[in-house]
Amino acid sequence: MEIISPEGLRIDGRRPEEIRRFNCRLGVLSKADGSAYLEQGNTKALASINGPHQADDRTKIKHDRVLIQFQYSMATFSTNERRSRSKGDKRSMDISQLMRQIFESAILTDLYPKSQIDIYVQVLQADGGAYSACINAATLALMDAGVPMKDFICSCTASLVDDKTIIDVNNSEESQFRNPLLTLAILPTSEEMILCQMKSRIHADHLENILNAGIKGCKDIYEIMHREVLNHIREAAAVMNAT
């Protein structure tokens, strides 16, 4: 099976540098300080925010900045493999640590000394690009919670197939072909990279092309996320004015 057909289309009918259908909603959980639900193709993620609030463990208090706690998990029904996925398993803990570092670099942590922000993200359905979906969902949830950040954090994957770059890779493209996979997260205004993770090797001659494709994917996603945040703010303001 070819990833890119002779007509220049991928398995799911997209063009090589076209992102998947991207839907998102903010404020989906009433009991959370901020929340967001996101669909990136068939990958679905739910994020919620608790805080800023008083730190749970006084021994971990940061006197000059806020303490960020991140918990990543996958629902047992998120993939075709029906197996127990504990929130405390090593893989989930490693991903949680990486995600925490990503958001520490973008949240204005010095505004909330001696406080704590809890970020919870669960993958409800995994069909490629789950890390990116989690980063995007958590960003929207933080926006919903009103947590000050330097910028949006937008994430997208990119790969290389027969010297052609593709973006927002789905599970079929990830699993059926042994191609390099880049997971990128940027601050879109400055294009500052805060995550650049490559799976498999790639020749240096192709690195610039795959990076540029990943940045384009991040910016395409940013446009949708930014528009949804503005719409959410307008809806909230309309409700307040009506009361």
PDB file of C-alpha atoms in Angstrom:
ATOM      1  CA  MET A   1       0.000   0.000   0.000  1.00  0.00           C
ATOM      2  CA  GLU A   2       1.346   3.414  -0.947  1.00  0.00           C
ATOM      3  CA  ILE A   3       1.200   6.324   1.510  1.00  0.00           C
ATOM      4  CA  ILE A   4       1.028   8.815  -1.358  1.00  0.00           C
ATOM      5  CA  SER A   5      -0.868   7.763  -4.474  1.00  0.00           C
ATOM      6  CA  PRO A   6       0.186   8.675  -8.028  1.00  0.00           C
ATOM      7  CA  GLU A   7      -2.495  11.399  -7.807  1.00  0.00           C
ATOM      8  CA  GLY A   8      -0.631  12.938  -4.862  1.00  0.00           C
ATOM      9  CA  LEU A   9      -3.154  11.944  -2.170  1.00  0.00           C
ATOM     10  CA  ARG A  10      -2.574  10.057   1.070  1.00  0.00           C
ATOM     11  CA  ILE A  11      -4.413   6.982   2.394  1.00  0.00           C
ATOM     12  CA  ASP A  12      -7.163   9.097   3.950  1.00  0.00           C
ATOM     13  CA  GLY A  13      -7.513  11.385   0.936  1.00  0.00           C
ATOM     14  CA  ARG A  14      -5.493  14.320   2.271  1.00  0.00           C
ATOM     15  CA  ARG A  15      -2.771  16.173   0.438  1.00  0.00           C
ATOM     16  CA  PRO A  16       0.765  15.587   1.796  1.00  0.00           C
ATOM     17  CA  GLU A  17       0.926  18.829   3.819  1.00  0.00           C
ATOM     18  CA  GLU A  18      -2.713  18.968   4.913  1.00  0.00           C
ATOM     19  CA  ILE A  19      -3.716  18.504   8.551  1.00  0.00           C
ATOM     20  CA  ARG A  20      -6.550  16.220   9.602  1.00  0.00           C
ATOM     21  CA  ARG A  21     -10.019  17.455  10.526  1.00  0.00           C
ATOM     22  CA  PHE A  22      -9.514  19.459  13.723  1.00  0.00           C
ATOM     23  CA  ASN A  23     -12.393  20.095  16.129  1.00  0.00           C
ATOM     24  CA  CYS A  24     -12.156  21.483  19.648  1.00  0.00           C
ATOM     25  CA  ARG A  25     -14.392  22.806  22.416  1.00  0.00           C
ATOM     26  CA  LEU A  26     -13.524  24.707  25.584  1.00  0.00           C
ATOM     27  CA  GLY A  27     -15.286  24.631  28.942  1.00  0.00           C
ATOM     28  CA  VAL A  28     -16.629  21.094  28.598  1.00  0.00           C
ATOM     29  CA  LEU A  29     -16.223  20.170  32.307  1.00  0.00           C
ATOM     30  CA  SER A  30     -18.175  22.366  34.709  1.00  0.00           C
ATOM     31  CA  LYS A  31     -16.268  21.330  37.859  1.00  0.00           C
ATOM     32  CA  ALA A  32     -12.799  22.075  36.453  1.00  0.00           C
ATOM     33  CA  ASP A  33     -11.163  25.524  36.453  1.00  0.00           C
ATOM     34  CA  GLY A  34     -10.518  25.005  32.749  1.00  0.00           C
ATOM     35  CA  SER A  35     -11.141  22.196  30.278  1.00  0.00           C
ATOM     36  CA  ALA A  36     -11.062  21.309  26.608  1.00  0.00           C
ATOM     37  CA  TYR A  37     -12.039  18.440  24.329  1.00  0.00           C
ATOM     38  CA  LEU A  38     -10.161  17.964  21.076  1.00  0.00           C
ATOM     39  CA  GLU A  39     -10.449  15.784  18.003  1.00  0.00           C
ATOM     40  CA  GLN A  40      -7.452  15.654  15.679  1.00  0.00           C
ATOM     41  CA  GLY A  41      -8.646  13.274  12.996  1.00  0.00           C
ATOM     42  CA  ASN A  42      -9.738  10.174  14.899  1.00  0.00           C
ATOM     43  CA  THR A  43      -7.437  10.949  17.822  1.00  0.00           C
ATOM     44  CA  LYS A  44      -9.434  12.347  20.736  1.00  0.00           C
ATOM     45  CA  ALA A  45      -8.172  13.919  23.956  1.00  0.00           C
ATOM     46  CA  LEU A  46      -9.730  15.514  27.023  1.00  0.00           C
ATOM     47  CA  ALA A  47      -7.848  17.994  29.228  1.00  0.00           C
ATOM     48  CA  SER A  48      -8.756  19.644  32.521  1.00  0.00           C
ATOM     49  CA  ILE A  49      -7.070  22.211  34.757  1.00  0.00           C
ATOM     50  CA  ASN A  50      -7.214  22.602  38.526  1.00  0.00           C
ATOM     51  CA  GLY A  51      -5.700  25.801  39.873  1.00  0.00           C
ATOM     52  CA  PRO A  52      -3.827  27.888  40.519  1.00  0.00           C
ATOM     53  CA  HIS A  53      -4.436  26.756  44.097  1.00  0.00           C
ATOM     54  CA  GLN A  54      -2.509  26.279  47.311  1.00  0.00           C
ATOM     55  CA  ALA A  55       0.162  23.591  46.917  1.00  0.00           C
ATOM     56  CA  ASP A  56      -0.923  20.153  48.172  1.00  0.00           C
ATOM     57  CA  ASP A  57       2.533  19.223  49.441  1.00  0.00           C
ATOM     58  CA  ARG A  58       4.322  21.998  51.300  1.00  0.00           C
ATOM     59  CA  THR A  59       7.687  20.298  50.772  1.00  0.00           C
ATOM     60  CA  LYS A  60       7.291  20.872  47.006  1.00  0.00           C
ATOM     61  CA  ILE A  61       6.320  24.553  47.224  1.00  0.00           C
ATOM     62  CA  LYS A  62       8.239  26.850  44.868  1.00  0.00           C
ATOM     63  CA  HIS A  63       8.694  30.192  46.609  1.00  0.00           C
ATOM     64  CA  ASP A  64       9.408  32.092  43.385  1.00  0.00           C
ATOM     65  CA  ARG A  65       7.057  30.361  40.936  1.00  0.00           C
ATOM     66  CA  VAL A  66       4.074  28.067  40.559  1.00  0.00           C
ATOM     67  CA  LEU A  67       4.423  24.286  40.805  1.00  0.00           C
ATOM     68  CA  ILE A  68       3.175  22.526  37.648  1.00  0.00           C
ATOM     69  CA  GLN A  69       1.821  18.999  37.993  1.00  0.00           C
ATOM     70  CA  PHE A  70       0.971  17.053  34.823  1.00  0.00           C
ATOM     71  CA  GLN A  71      -0.863  13.726  34.652  1.00  0.00           C
ATOM     72  CA  TYR A  72      -1.110  11.895  31.323  1.00  0.00           C
ATOM     73  CA  SER A  73      -3.159   8.747  30.812  1.00  0.00           C
ATOM     74  CA  MET A  74      -4.754   6.662  28.073  1.00  0.00           C
ATOM     75  CA  ALA A  75      -8.267   5.284  28.383  1.00  0.00           C
ATOM     76  CA  THR A  76      -8.402   1.481  28.289  1.00  0.00           C
ATOM     77  CA  PHE A  77     -10.618   1.726  25.201  1.00  0.00           C
ATOM     78  CA  SER A  78      -8.387   4.244  23.368  1.00  0.00           C
ATOM     79  CA  THR A  79      -6.760   1.615  21.121  1.00  0.00           C
ATOM     80  CA  ASN A  80      -7.639  -1.807  19.742  1.00  0.00           C
ATOM     81  CA  GLU A  81      -5.513  -3.372  22.492  1.00  0.00           C
ATOM     82  CA  ARG A  82      -7.758  -3.898  25.521  1.00  0.00           C
ATOM     83  CA  ARG A  83      -5.266  -3.807  28.362  1.00  0.00           C
ATOM     84  CA  SER A  84      -5.024  -2.051  31.673  1.00  0.00           C
ATOM     85  CA  ARG A  85      -3.346   1.353  31.405  1.00  0.00           C
ATOM     86  CA  SER A  86      -2.443   2.583  34.845  1.00  0.00           C
ATOM     87  CA  LYS A  87      -1.891   6.307  35.381  1.00  0.00           C
ATOM     88  CA  GLY A  88       1.220   5.402  37.356  1.00  0.00           C
ATOM     89  CA  ASP A  89       2.970   3.135  34.834  1.00  0.00           C
ATOM     90  CA  LYS A  90       6.483   4.137  33.787  1.00  0.00           C
ATOM     91  CA  ARG A  91       5.559   5.158  30.242  1.00  0.00           C
ATOM     92  CA  SER A  92       2.759   7.439  31.418  1.00  0.00           C
ATOM     93  CA  MET A  93       5.023   8.916  34.081  1.00  0.00           C
ATOM     94  CA  ASP A  94       7.780   9.614  31.532  1.00  0.00           C
ATOM     95  CA  ILE A  95       5.305  11.319  29.195  1.00  0.00           C
ATOM     96  CA  SER A  96       3.854  13.312  32.114  1.00  0.00           C
ATOM     97  CA  GLN A  97       7.341  14.533  33.012  1.00  0.00           C
ATOM     98  CA  LEU A  98       8.036  15.599  29.414  1.00  0.00           C
ATOM     99  CA  MET A  99       4.689  17.384  29.177  1.00  0.00           C
ATOM    100  CA  ARG A 100       5.281  19.167  32.478  1.00  0.00           C
ATOM    101  CA  GLN A 101       8.605  20.522  31.197  1.00  0.00           C
ATOM    102  CA  ILE A 102       6.929  21.698  27.973  1.00  0.00           C
ATOM    103  CA  PHE A 103       4.284  23.701  29.823  1.00  0.00           C
ATOM    104  CA  GLU A 104       6.726  25.059  32.397  1.00  0.00           C
ATOM    105  CA  SER A 105       8.502  26.754  29.480  1.00  0.00           C
ATOM    106  CA  ALA A 106       5.342  28.579  28.344  1.00  0.00           C
ATOM    107  CA  ILE A 107       3.296  29.311  31.478  1.00  0.00           C
ATOM    108  CA  LEU A 108       4.206  32.570  33.255  1.00  0.00           C
ATOM    109  CA  THR A 109       5.104  30.644  36.390  1.00  0.00           C
ATOM    110  CA  ASP A 110       6.454  33.640  38.355  1.00  0.00           C
ATOM    111  CA  LEU A 111       2.957  35.154  38.612  1.00  0.00           C
ATOM    112  CA  TYR A 112       1.790  32.479  41.053  1.00  0.00           C
ATOM    113  CA  PRO A 113       4.542  31.820  43.637  1.00  0.00           C
ATOM    114  CA  LYS A 114       3.827  29.191  46.307  1.00  0.00           C
ATOM    115  CA  SER A 115       0.893  27.892  44.243  1.00  0.00           C
ATOM    116  CA  GLN A 116       0.138  24.832  42.148  1.00  0.00           C
ATOM    117  CA  ILE A 117      -1.507  24.135  38.782  1.00  0.00           C
ATOM    118  CA  ASP A 118      -2.664  20.601  37.971  1.00  0.00           C
ATOM    119  CA  ILE A 119      -3.002  19.579  34.327  1.00  0.00           C
ATOM    120  CA  TYR A 120      -4.813  16.331  33.526  1.00  0.00           C
ATOM    121  CA  VAL A 121      -4.952  14.926  29.996  1.00  0.00           C
ATOM    122  CA  GLN A 122      -6.490  11.652  28.887  1.00  0.00           C
ATOM    123  CA  VAL A 123      -6.329  10.129  25.415  1.00  0.00           C
ATOM    124  CA  LEU A 124      -9.831   8.836  24.667  1.00  0.00           C
ATOM    125  CA  GLN A 125      -8.988   7.478  21.226  1.00  0.00           C
ATOM    126  CA  ALA A 126      -5.543   7.046  19.684  1.00  0.00           C
ATOM    127  CA  ASP A 127      -5.136   7.188  15.906  1.00  0.00           C
ATOM    128  CA  GLY A 128      -1.707   8.782  15.531  1.00  0.00           C
ATOM    129  CA  GLY A 129      -0.281  12.012  16.905  1.00  0.00           C
ATOM    130  CA  ALA A 130      -1.552  11.398  20.456  1.00  0.00           C
ATOM    131  CA  TYR A 131       1.225  13.478  22.060  1.00  0.00           C
ATOM    132  CA  SER A 132       0.428  16.423  19.830  1.00  0.00           C
ATOM    133  CA  ALA A 133      -3.286  16.140  20.561  1.00  0.00           C
ATOM    134  CA  CYS A 134      -2.561  16.126  24.305  1.00  0.00           C
ATOM    135  CA  ILE A 135      -0.380  19.237  24.059  1.00  0.00           C
ATOM    136  CA  ASN A 136      -3.010  21.061  22.014  1.00  0.00           C
ATOM    137  CA  ALA A 137      -5.847  20.019  24.347  1.00  0.00           C
ATOM    138  CA  ALA A 138      -3.901  21.064  27.462  1.00  0.00           C
ATOM    139  CA  THR A 139      -3.115  24.445  25.882  1.00  0.00           C
ATOM    140  CA  LEU A 140      -6.795  25.098  25.218  1.00  0.00           C
ATOM    141  CA  ALA A 141      -7.733  24.025  28.749  1.00  0.00           C
ATOM    142  CA  LEU A 142      -5.167  26.442  30.197  1.00  0.00           C
ATOM    143  CA  MET A 143      -6.621  29.210  28.042  1.00  0.00           C
ATOM    144  CA  ASP A 144     -10.071  28.326  29.340  1.00  0.00           C
ATOM    145  CA  ALA A 145      -8.751  28.508  32.915  1.00  0.00           C
ATOM    146  CA  GLY A 146      -7.268  31.949  32.262  1.00  0.00           C
ATOM    147  CA  VAL A 147      -3.719  30.865  33.076  1.00  0.00           C
ATOM    148  CA  PRO A 148      -1.281  33.445  31.601  1.00  0.00           C
ATOM    149  CA  MET A 149       1.095  32.020  28.979  1.00  0.00           C
ATOM    150  CA  LYS A 150       3.765  33.416  26.695  1.00  0.00           C
ATOM    151  CA  ASP A 151       1.818  32.133  23.707  1.00  0.00           C
ATOM    152  CA  PHE A 152      -0.216  29.169  22.544  1.00  0.00           C
ATOM    153  CA  ILE A 153       1.648  25.879  22.402  1.00  0.00           C
ATOM    154  CA  CYS A 154       0.779  24.168  19.132  1.00  0.00           C
ATOM    155  CA  SER A 155       1.948  20.696  18.191  1.00  0.00           C
ATOM    156  CA  CYS A 156       1.949  18.595  15.038  1.00  0.00           C
ATOM    157  CA  THR A 157       3.739  15.572  13.618  1.00  0.00           C
ATOM    158  CA  ALA A 158       5.603  15.341  10.310  1.00  0.00           C
ATOM    159  CA  SER A 159       7.223  12.545   8.361  1.00  0.00           C
ATOM    160  CA  LEU A 160       9.107  11.855   5.148  1.00  0.00           C
ATOM    161  CA  VAL A 161       7.846   9.457   2.482  1.00  0.00           C
ATOM    162  CA  ASP A 162       9.861   8.913  -0.686  1.00  0.00           C
ATOM    163  CA  ASP A 163      11.528  12.300  -0.197  1.00  0.00           C
ATOM    164  CA  LYS A 164       8.124  13.989   0.236  1.00  0.00           C
ATOM    165  CA  THR A 165       7.082  15.547   3.537  1.00  0.00           C
ATOM    166  CA  ILE A 166       3.701  14.771   5.108  1.00  0.00           C
ATOM    167  CA  ILE A 167       2.175  16.334   8.237  1.00  0.00           C
ATOM    168  CA  ASP A 168      -0.258  15.310  10.984  1.00  0.00           C
ATOM    169  CA  VAL A 169       0.493  11.622  10.575  1.00  0.00           C
ATOM    170  CA  ASN A 170      -2.291   9.134  11.356  1.00  0.00           C
ATOM    171  CA  ASN A 171      -1.923   5.679  12.881  1.00  0.00           C
ATOM    172  CA  SER A 172      -1.930   3.815   9.550  1.00  0.00           C
ATOM    173  CA  GLU A 173       0.914   5.970   8.299  1.00  0.00           C
ATOM    174  CA  GLU A 174       2.785   5.583  11.596  1.00  0.00           C
ATOM    175  CA  SER A 175       2.450   1.815  11.951  1.00  0.00           C
ATOM    176  CA  GLN A 176       2.516   0.405   8.417  1.00  0.00           C
ATOM    177  CA  PHE A 177       5.642   2.159   7.197  1.00  0.00           C
ATOM    178  CA  ARG A 178       9.040   2.629   8.785  1.00  0.00           C
ATOM    179  CA  ASN A 179       9.524   6.300   8.133  1.00  0.00           C
ATOM    180  CA  PRO A 180      11.031   8.974  10.396  1.00  0.00           C
ATOM    181  CA  LEU A 181       8.438  10.647  12.620  1.00  0.00           C
ATOM    182  CA  LEU A 182       8.921  14.161  13.983  1.00  0.00           C
ATOM    183  CA  THR A 183       6.784  15.460  16.843  1.00  0.00           C
ATOM    184  CA  LEU A 184       7.098  19.221  17.052  1.00  0.00           C
ATOM    185  CA  ALA A 185       5.672  21.817  19.439  1.00  0.00           C
ATOM    186  CA  ILE A 186       6.207  25.545  18.961  1.00  0.00           C
ATOM    187  CA  LEU A 187       5.169  28.943  20.217  1.00  0.00           C
ATOM    188  CA  PRO A 188       3.629  30.063  16.906  1.00  0.00           C
ATOM    189  CA  THR A 189       4.249  33.814  17.148  1.00  0.00           C
ATOM    190  CA  SER A 190       8.005  33.482  17.568  1.00  0.00           C
ATOM    191  CA  GLU A 191       8.318  29.969  16.058  1.00  0.00           C
ATOM    192  CA  GLU A 192      10.326  29.016  19.158  1.00  0.00           C
ATOM    193  CA  MET A 193      10.569  25.218  19.363  1.00  0.00           C
ATOM    194  CA  ILE A 194       9.845  23.759  22.770  1.00  0.00           C
ATOM    195  CA  LEU A 195       9.610  20.131  21.644  1.00  0.00           C
ATOM    196  CA  CYS A 196      11.473  18.493  18.777  1.00  0.00           C
ATOM    197  CA  GLN A 197      11.372  14.715  19.060  1.00  0.00           C
ATOM    198  CA  MET A 198      12.481  12.483  16.196  1.00  0.00           C
ATOM    199  CA  LYS A 199      11.631   8.799  15.960  1.00  0.00           C
ATOM    200  CA  SER A 200      14.043   6.946  13.668  1.00  0.00           C
ATOM    201  CA  ARG A 201      16.962   8.440  11.772  1.00  0.00           C
ATOM    202  CA  ILE A 202      16.843  10.972   8.977  1.00  0.00           C
ATOM    203  CA  HIS A 203      19.526  12.226   6.629  1.00  0.00           C
ATOM    204  CA  ALA A 204      20.688  15.746   7.399  1.00  0.00           C
ATOM    205  CA  ASP A 205      19.731  16.839   3.868  1.00  0.00           C
ATOM    206  CA  HIS A 206      16.050  16.237   4.686  1.00  0.00           C
ATOM    207  CA  LEU A 207      16.007  17.739   8.174  1.00  0.00           C
ATOM    208  CA  GLU A 208      15.171  21.304   7.134  1.00  0.00           C
ATOM    209  CA  ASN A 209      12.275  20.163   4.932  1.00  0.00           C
ATOM    210  CA  ILE A 210      10.656  18.034   7.614  1.00  0.00           C
ATOM    211  CA  LEU A 211      11.100  20.791  10.216  1.00  0.00           C
ATOM    212  CA  ASN A 212       9.512  23.376   7.911  1.00  0.00           C
ATOM    213  CA  ALA A 213       6.613  20.994   7.246  1.00  0.00           C
ATOM    214  CA  GLY A 214       6.128  20.459  10.985  1.00  0.00           C
ATOM    215  CA  ILE A 215       6.143  24.218  11.635  1.00  0.00           C
ATOM    216  CA  LYS A 216       3.548  24.716   8.889  1.00  0.00           C
ATOM    217  CA  GLY A 217       1.354  22.058  10.503  1.00  0.00           C
ATOM    218  CA  CYS A 218       1.681  23.738  13.914  1.00  0.00           C
ATOM    219  CA  LYS A 219       0.708  27.108  12.429  1.00  0.00           C
ATOM    220  CA  ASP A 220      -2.304  25.624  10.617  1.00  0.00           C
ATOM    221  CA  ILE A 221      -3.458  24.145  13.929  1.00  0.00           C
ATOM    222  CA  TYR A 222      -2.799  27.444  15.709  1.00  0.00           C
ATOM    223  CA  GLU A 223      -5.180  29.268  13.375  1.00  0.00           C
ATOM    224  CA  ILE A 224      -8.000  26.911  14.350  1.00  0.00           C
ATOM    225  CA  MET A 225      -7.162  26.967  18.074  1.00  0.00           C
ATOM    226  CA  HIS A 226      -6.899  30.762  18.137  1.00  0.00           C
ATOM    227  CA  ARG A 227     -10.233  31.141  16.374  1.00  0.00           C
ATOM    228  CA  GLU A 228     -11.922  28.736  18.793  1.00  0.00           C
ATOM    229  CA  VAL A 229     -10.547  30.593  21.843  1.00  0.00           C
ATOM    230  CA  LEU A 230     -11.846  33.908  20.466  1.00  0.00           C
ATOM    231  CA  ASN A 231     -15.258  32.358  19.815  1.00  0.00           C
ATOM    232  CA  HIS A 232     -15.330  30.953  23.340  1.00  0.00           C
ATOM    233  CA  ILE A 233     -14.491  34.374  24.814  1.00  0.00           C
ATOM    234  CA  ARG A 234     -17.250  36.031  22.764  1.00  0.00           C
ATOM    235  CA  GLU A 235     -19.800  33.437  23.878  1.00  0.00           C
ATOM    236  CA  ALA A 236     -18.799  33.843  27.521  1.00  0.00           C
ATOM    237  CA  ALA A 237     -19.020  37.651  27.247  1.00  0.00           C
ATOM    238  CA  ALA A 238     -22.460  37.386  25.636  1.00  0.00           C
ATOM    239  CA  VAL A 239     -23.697  35.211  28.510  1.00  0.00           C
ATOM    240  CA  MET A 240     -22.327  37.669  31.092  1.00  0.00           C
ATOM    241  CA  ASN A 241     -23.925  40.655  29.328  1.00  0.00           C
ATOM    242  CA  ALA A 242     -27.262  38.836  29.126  1.00  0.00           C
ATOM    243  CA  THR A 243     -27.304  38.351  32.892  1.00  0.00           C
TER     244      THR A 243
END
